[in-house]
Coordinates of C-alpha atoms and ligand atoms in Angstrom, one line a residue:
M18 CA 232.3 178.0 133.1
D19 CA 235.6 177.7 135.1
T20 CA 234.8 174.9 137.5
L21 CA 233.4 171.5 136.5
T22 CA 232.6 168.6 138.7
I23 CA 232.2 165.3 137.0
R24 CA 232.2 161.6 137.9
R25 CA 235.7 160.4 138.1
P26 CA 236.9 159.5 134.6
D27 CA 238.4 156.1 133.5
D28 CA 241.0 155.5 130.9
W29 CA 239.8 152.8 128.5
H30 CA 243.2 152.3 126.8
L31 CA 246.5 152.6 128.7
H32 CA 250.0 151.3 128.4
L33 CA 251.8 150.9 131.7
R34 CA 254.7 148.6 130.6
D35 CA 256.5 146.7 133.3
G36 CA 259.4 146.9 135.8
D37 CA 261.1 150.3 136.3
M38 CA 258.9 151.9 133.6
L39 CA 255.7 150.6 135.3
R40 CA 256.8 152.0 138.6
A41 CA 257.6 155.4 137.1
V42 CA 254.4 155.9 135.1
A43 CA 251.7 154.1 137.1
P44 CA 251.2 157.0 139.5
A45 CA 250.7 159.4 136.6
S46 CA 247.3 157.8 135.9
A47 CA 246.0 158.6 139.4
Q48 CA 243.4 161.0 138.0
F49 CA 241.6 158.0 136.4
G50 CA 239.5 155.6 138.4
R51 CA 239.9 152.5 136.3
A52 CA 242.1 151.8 133.2
I53 CA 242.1 149.1 130.6
I54 CA 245.7 147.9 130.5
M55 CA 247.2 146.9 127.2
P56 CA 248.9 143.5 127.1
N57 CA 251.7 144.3 124.6
L58 CA 254.6 143.6 126.9
V59 CA 257.6 141.6 125.8
P60 CA 256.7 138.8 126.0
P61 CA 253.0 139.6 125.7
V62 CA 250.3 138.8 128.4
V63 CA 248.6 135.8 126.8
T64 CA 247.1 133.8 129.6
G65 CA 244.8 134.5 132.4
A66 CA 247.5 133.5 134.9
Q67 CA 249.9 136.0 133.3
A68 CA 247.2 138.7 133.5
A69 CA 246.7 138.1 137.2
E70 CA 250.4 138.4 137.9
Y71 CA 250.7 141.5 135.8
R72 CA 247.6 143.0 137.6
D73 CA 249.4 142.4 140.9
R74 CA 252.6 144.2 139.7
I75 CA 250.4 147.1 138.6
T76 CA 248.6 147.5 141.9
A77 CA 252.0 147.2 143.7
A78 CA 253.3 150.0 141.5
G79 CA 250.5 152.3 142.6
F80 CA 247.6 152.1 140.2
A81 CA 244.7 150.6 142.2
R82 CA 242.1 149.5 139.7
P83 CA 243.6 148.1 136.5
L84 CA 241.2 146.2 134.1
M85 CA 243.3 143.6 132.4
T86 CA 243.4 142.4 128.8
L87 CA 244.8 139.4 127.1
Y88 CA 246.8 139.6 123.9
L89 CA 245.1 137.6 121.2
T90 CA 247.4 135.2 119.3
E91 CA 246.7 132.5 116.8
D92 CA 247.3 130.0 119.7
T93 CA 245.0 131.6 122.3
D94 CA 242.9 129.0 124.1
P95 CA 239.2 129.9 124.0
A96 CA 238.6 128.1 127.3
D97 CA 241.3 130.1 129.1
V98 CA 239.9 133.4 127.8
V99 CA 236.4 132.6 128.9
A100 CA 237.5 131.3 132.3
A101 CA 239.7 134.4 133.0
H102 CA 236.8 136.7 132.1
R103 CA 234.3 134.7 134.2
D104 CA 236.7 134.8 137.1
G105 CA 237.0 138.6 136.9
I106 CA 240.7 138.5 136.0
V107 CA 240.4 140.0 132.5
T108 CA 237.9 142.6 131.1
A109 CA 238.7 142.2 127.4
V110 CA 240.9 140.7 124.8
K111 CA 243.2 142.8 122.5
L112 CA 243.6 142.1 118.8
Y113 CA 246.8 143.4 117.2
P114 CA 247.3 142.5 113.5
A115 CA 250.8 141.1 113.5
G116 CA 253.3 143.8 112.7
A117 CA 250.8 146.7 112.9
T118 CA 252.5 148.5 115.9
T119 CA 254.8 148.3 118.9
N120 CA 255.2 144.7 120.2
S121 CA 252.6 143.3 117.9
A122 CA 254.8 140.5 116.3
S123 CA 252.8 137.8 118.2
G124 CA 249.5 139.2 116.9
V125 CA 247.1 137.8 114.3
R126 CA 248.2 137.1 110.7
D127 CA 245.5 134.7 109.6
F128 CA 242.1 135.8 111.0
D129 CA 240.6 132.4 110.3
R130 CA 242.8 130.9 113.0
V131 CA 241.1 133.1 115.7
R132 CA 237.5 132.3 114.7
P133 CA 237.0 129.8 117.5
V134 CA 238.1 132.2 120.2
L135 CA 236.1 135.0 118.7
A136 CA 233.0 132.8 118.7
A137 CA 233.6 131.8 122.3
M138 CA 234.0 135.4 123.3
E139 CA 230.8 136.3 121.5
D140 CA 228.9 133.6 123.3
A141 CA 230.4 134.4 126.7
G142 CA 230.2 138.2 126.4
V143 CA 233.9 138.9 126.4
P144 CA 234.7 142.3 124.7
L145 CA 237.3 142.6 121.9
C146 CA 239.5 145.6 121.7
I147 CA 241.0 146.1 118.2
H148 CA 244.0 147.9 116.8
G149 CA 242.4 148.7 113.5
E150 CA 245.1 148.9 110.9
T151 CA 246.2 146.8 108.0
T152 CA 249.9 146.0 107.9
D153 CA 250.4 147.0 104.3
G154 CA 249.5 149.9 102.0
D155 CA 250.0 153.6 102.6
V156 CA 250.4 154.3 106.3
F157 CA 247.8 157.0 106.2
D158 CA 245.2 154.7 104.6
R159 CA 245.7 151.6 106.8
E160 CA 242.8 152.3 109.2
A161 CA 240.2 152.8 106.5
A162 CA 241.5 149.7 104.7
F163 CA 241.2 147.7 107.8
L164 CA 237.5 148.6 108.2
D165 CA 236.7 147.3 104.7
R166 CA 239.0 144.4 104.6
T167 CA 239.0 143.0 108.1
L168 CA 236.5 144.6 110.5
A169 CA 233.4 144.5 108.3
P170 CA 233.7 140.8 107.6
L171 CA 234.7 140.1 111.2
R172 CA 231.7 142.0 112.5
A173 CA 229.4 140.3 110.0
A174 CA 230.6 136.9 111.3
H175 CA 230.2 137.9 115.0
P176 CA 227.4 140.4 115.2
A177 CA 226.9 140.0 118.9
L178 CA 230.6 140.4 119.8
K179 CA 231.2 143.6 121.8
I180 CA 234.0 145.5 120.0
T181 CA 236.0 148.6 120.9
L182 CA 237.7 150.1 117.9
E183 CA 240.7 151.6 119.7
H184 CA 242.2 155.1 119.0
V185 CA 240.1 156.0 116.0
T186 CA 241.9 158.4 113.7
T187 CA 239.7 158.9 110.6
S188 CA 236.2 160.1 109.6
E189 CA 235.7 156.6 108.0
A190 CA 236.2 155.0 111.4
V191 CA 233.8 157.4 113.1
Q192 CA 231.2 156.6 110.4
F193 CA 231.8 152.8 110.8
V194 CA 231.3 153.0 114.5
R195 CA 228.2 155.0 114.2
G196 CA 226.8 152.5 111.6
H197 CA 227.2 149.3 113.7
D198 CA 225.7 148.1 116.9
N199 CA 228.0 146.7 119.6
I200 CA 230.9 148.8 118.5
G201 CA 232.3 151.7 120.4
A202 CA 235.5 153.6 120.0
T203 CA 238.2 155.3 122.1
I204 CA 239.8 158.6 121.1
T205 CA 243.2 159.8 122.3
V206 CA 244.4 163.2 123.4
Q207 CA 246.9 163.5 120.5
H208 CA 244.4 162.7 117.8
L209 CA 242.1 165.4 119.1
M210 CA 244.8 168.0 119.6
A211 CA 247.0 167.5 116.6
N212 CA 247.2 166.3 113.0
R213 CA 249.9 165.3 110.5
T214 CA 250.7 168.9 109.7
T215 CA 251.4 169.5 113.4
M216 CA 253.8 166.6 113.3
L217 CA 255.6 167.3 110.1
S218 CA 255.4 170.9 109.0
H219 CA 258.1 172.7 111.0
G220 CA 260.5 169.8 111.3
M221 CA 259.7 166.3 112.3
R222 CA 258.3 166.1 115.8
P223 CA 258.8 162.6 117.1
H224 CA 256.7 163.1 120.3
F225 CA 253.6 163.4 118.0
Y226 CA 254.4 160.1 116.3
C227 CA 252.1 157.3 117.3
L228 CA 250.1 154.5 115.6
P229 CA 247.7 154.8 114.0
I230 CA 249.5 157.9 112.7
L231 CA 248.0 161.3 112.9
K232 CA 245.9 162.1 109.8
R233 CA 245.0 165.3 108.0
D234 CA 243.0 168.1 109.7
T235 CA 239.7 167.1 108.3
H236 CA 239.9 163.8 110.2
Q237 CA 241.0 165.6 113.3
A238 CA 237.8 167.7 113.0
A239 CA 235.7 164.6 112.6
L240 CA 237.2 163.1 115.8
R241 CA 236.6 166.4 117.7
Q242 CA 233.0 166.4 116.6
A243 CA 232.5 162.7 117.6
A244 CA 234.2 163.1 121.0
T245 CA 232.3 166.2 122.0
S246 CA 229.0 165.1 120.5
G247 CA 227.9 163.2 123.7
E248 CA 227.2 160.1 121.6
A249 CA 227.5 157.0 123.8
K250 CA 229.7 155.2 121.3
F251 CA 232.7 157.5 121.9
F252 CA 234.8 157.5 125.0
L253 CA 238.1 158.4 126.6
G254 CA 241.1 156.2 126.0
T255 CA 244.5 158.0 126.2
D256 CA 246.7 155.3 124.6
S257 CA 249.3 156.9 126.8
A258 CA 252.3 154.9 125.6
P259 CA 255.6 155.7 127.4
H260 CA 258.9 155.2 125.6
P261 CA 262.3 156.3 126.8
T262 CA 263.2 159.7 125.3
H263 CA 266.2 158.3 123.5
A264 CA 263.9 155.8 121.7
K265 CA 261.5 158.7 120.6
E266 CA 264.3 161.1 119.6
A267 CA 265.9 158.6 117.3
T268 CA 266.6 158.0 113.7
C269 CA 263.8 155.5 113.7
C270 CA 261.5 156.8 116.4
A271 CA 259.2 154.6 118.5
A272 CA 255.5 155.1 118.2
G273 CA 253.6 156.4 121.2
C274 CA 252.7 159.6 123.1
F275 CA 253.1 159.8 126.9
T276 CA 250.0 161.7 127.9
A277 CA 248.9 160.2 131.1
P278 CA 250.0 162.9 133.5
H279 CA 248.0 165.8 131.9
A280 CA 245.5 163.8 129.8
L281 CA 242.5 165.2 131.6
A282 CA 243.7 168.8 131.2
C283 CA 244.2 168.1 127.5
Y284 CA 240.7 166.6 127.0
A285 CA 239.1 169.5 129.0
H286 CA 241.0 172.0 126.8
V287 CA 239.6 170.4 123.6
F288 CA 236.0 170.3 125.0
E289 CA 236.2 173.9 126.1
E290 CA 237.5 174.9 122.6
E291 CA 234.5 173.0 121.1
G292 CA 232.0 174.7 123.5
A293 CA 231.2 171.2 124.9
L294 CA 232.4 171.2 128.5
D295 CA 228.9 170.0 129.5
R296 CA 229.6 166.8 127.5
L297 CA 233.0 166.0 128.9
E298 CA 231.5 163.8 131.6
A299 CA 229.7 161.6 129.1
F300 CA 232.9 161.1 127.1
A301 CA 235.3 160.7 130.0
S302 CA 233.2 159.1 132.7
L303 CA 229.9 157.6 131.5
N304 CA 230.1 156.2 127.9
G305 CA 233.1 153.9 128.6
P306 CA 231.5 152.1 131.6
A307 CA 228.2 151.8 129.7
H308 CA 230.0 150.2 126.8
Y309 CA 231.7 147.7 129.0
G310 CA 228.6 147.0 131.1
L311 CA 230.1 148.5 134.3
P312 CA 228.8 151.2 136.6
P313 CA 230.3 154.7 136.5
N314 CA 232.6 155.7 139.3
D315 CA 230.8 156.9 142.5
E316 CA 233.5 159.6 143.3
T317 CA 233.8 162.8 141.4
V318 CA 236.7 165.0 140.3
T319 CA 236.6 168.8 140.1
L320 CA 238.4 170.6 137.3
T321 CA 239.1 174.3 137.7
K322 CA 240.4 176.7 135.1
G323 CA 243.4 178.7 136.3
P324 CA 246.9 179.8 135.5
A325 CA 248.9 177.7 133.0
L326 CA 249.7 174.2 134.3
D327 CA 253.3 173.9 135.4
L328 CA 254.2 170.5 133.9
P329 CA 257.6 168.8 134.0
E330 CA 259.1 168.2 130.6
R331 CA 259.9 164.6 131.5
I332 CA 259.8 162.1 134.3
E333 CA 262.7 160.0 135.2
T334 CA 262.9 156.2 135.5
N335 CA 266.0 154.5 136.7
G336 CA 268.4 156.7 134.6
Q337 CA 266.1 157.0 131.7
A338 CA 263.8 160.0 130.9
V339 CA 260.2 159.8 129.5
T340 CA 259.1 163.0 127.8
L341 CA 255.6 164.3 128.3
F342 CA 253.4 165.0 125.2
D343 CA 253.5 168.7 124.6
P344 CA 250.5 170.0 122.6
G345 CA 252.4 173.2 121.9
H346 CA 250.3 175.6 124.0
A347 CA 249.5 176.2 127.6
L348 CA 246.9 174.1 129.5
H349 CA 244.7 175.7 132.0
W350 CA 242.5 173.0 133.5
H351 CA 243.6 171.8 136.9
V352 CA 242.3 168.8 138.8
T353 CA 241.6 170.5 142.1
A354 CA 239.6 167.8 144.0
Ligands
LIG2 O1 251.6 154.6 119.2 C1 251.4 153.5 119.7 N1 252.1 153.0 120.7 N2 250.4 152.7 119.1 C2 250.2 151.5 119.5 O2 249.3 150.8 119.0 C3 251.1 150.9 120.6 C4 251.7 151.9 121.4 C5 252.8 151.3 122.3 O3 252.7 150.3 122.8 O4 253.9 152.0 122.3
LIG3 ZN1 247.7 151.4 122.5

């Protein structure tokens, strides 16, 4: 198969930032119809009014169909969340354990303090997106620890809450998602294409560093199996997270891979390697909308296999560079229509 026409994909997990960075990276997501926009700005997007203003800055920057999220804090007002969802301003709420990742300092420390808002969301049908890591313990074990310690009890307390476990990285997370109703999961490009050995074995490669951190190859294999299985619970979320190159290539490197410009080519590459191109549409274009209760896109995209993609090494934003994720081999799938 060297041509594939599928419904236009959506990106169910995207960081666009703000200001110059937003204007530089927003057009890079044009291959996607809609995108769930992460709220971890500085300061974070915590109210419906802030989400509406941020949405307008995003559309002005050239990404037409952002789906906004609110950043859950211990002070989040349940009524504001429910109203912003009812009014179509926000699609979901994002939970960051405080300190788990980039710009998560305002996140949740004491989960008891967000029970009222989770209960209100459960009642009103507002989905919860979760960065599923503990903030202590071995960095490679934090996702699995979060499932046992936090997600299992949270889910038992709110069985009807619709949950997206974002950027799953382990076979434990895949199993957890399979074993629970009302939970779906996004899977990134880098977690399908790389593992911790890719990142660490021939020198330390900062452009592979993201959170949750890449795990061992057996987990990568479990993710590739889940993504390409066609199961409705797994769908595309790039977690494309641009940082200036100087912040990535630093003594203490920032977490995040900038994959938006070539994400579809990367996913198609993985699906072809797994002999599953016929299931790319489910993962990229159908499962995500179904999870969020939205229709799939009407338009289609056509992917064609051809000569190696000629990608820039970086894009420029007002004097700063942002380096593209490089999987370490050529990509051959072009979006041709
Ligand atoms: O690698 C990551 N980068 N993981 C996250 O959870 C946040 C993101 C960012 O905002 O840079
Ligand atoms: Zn993210």
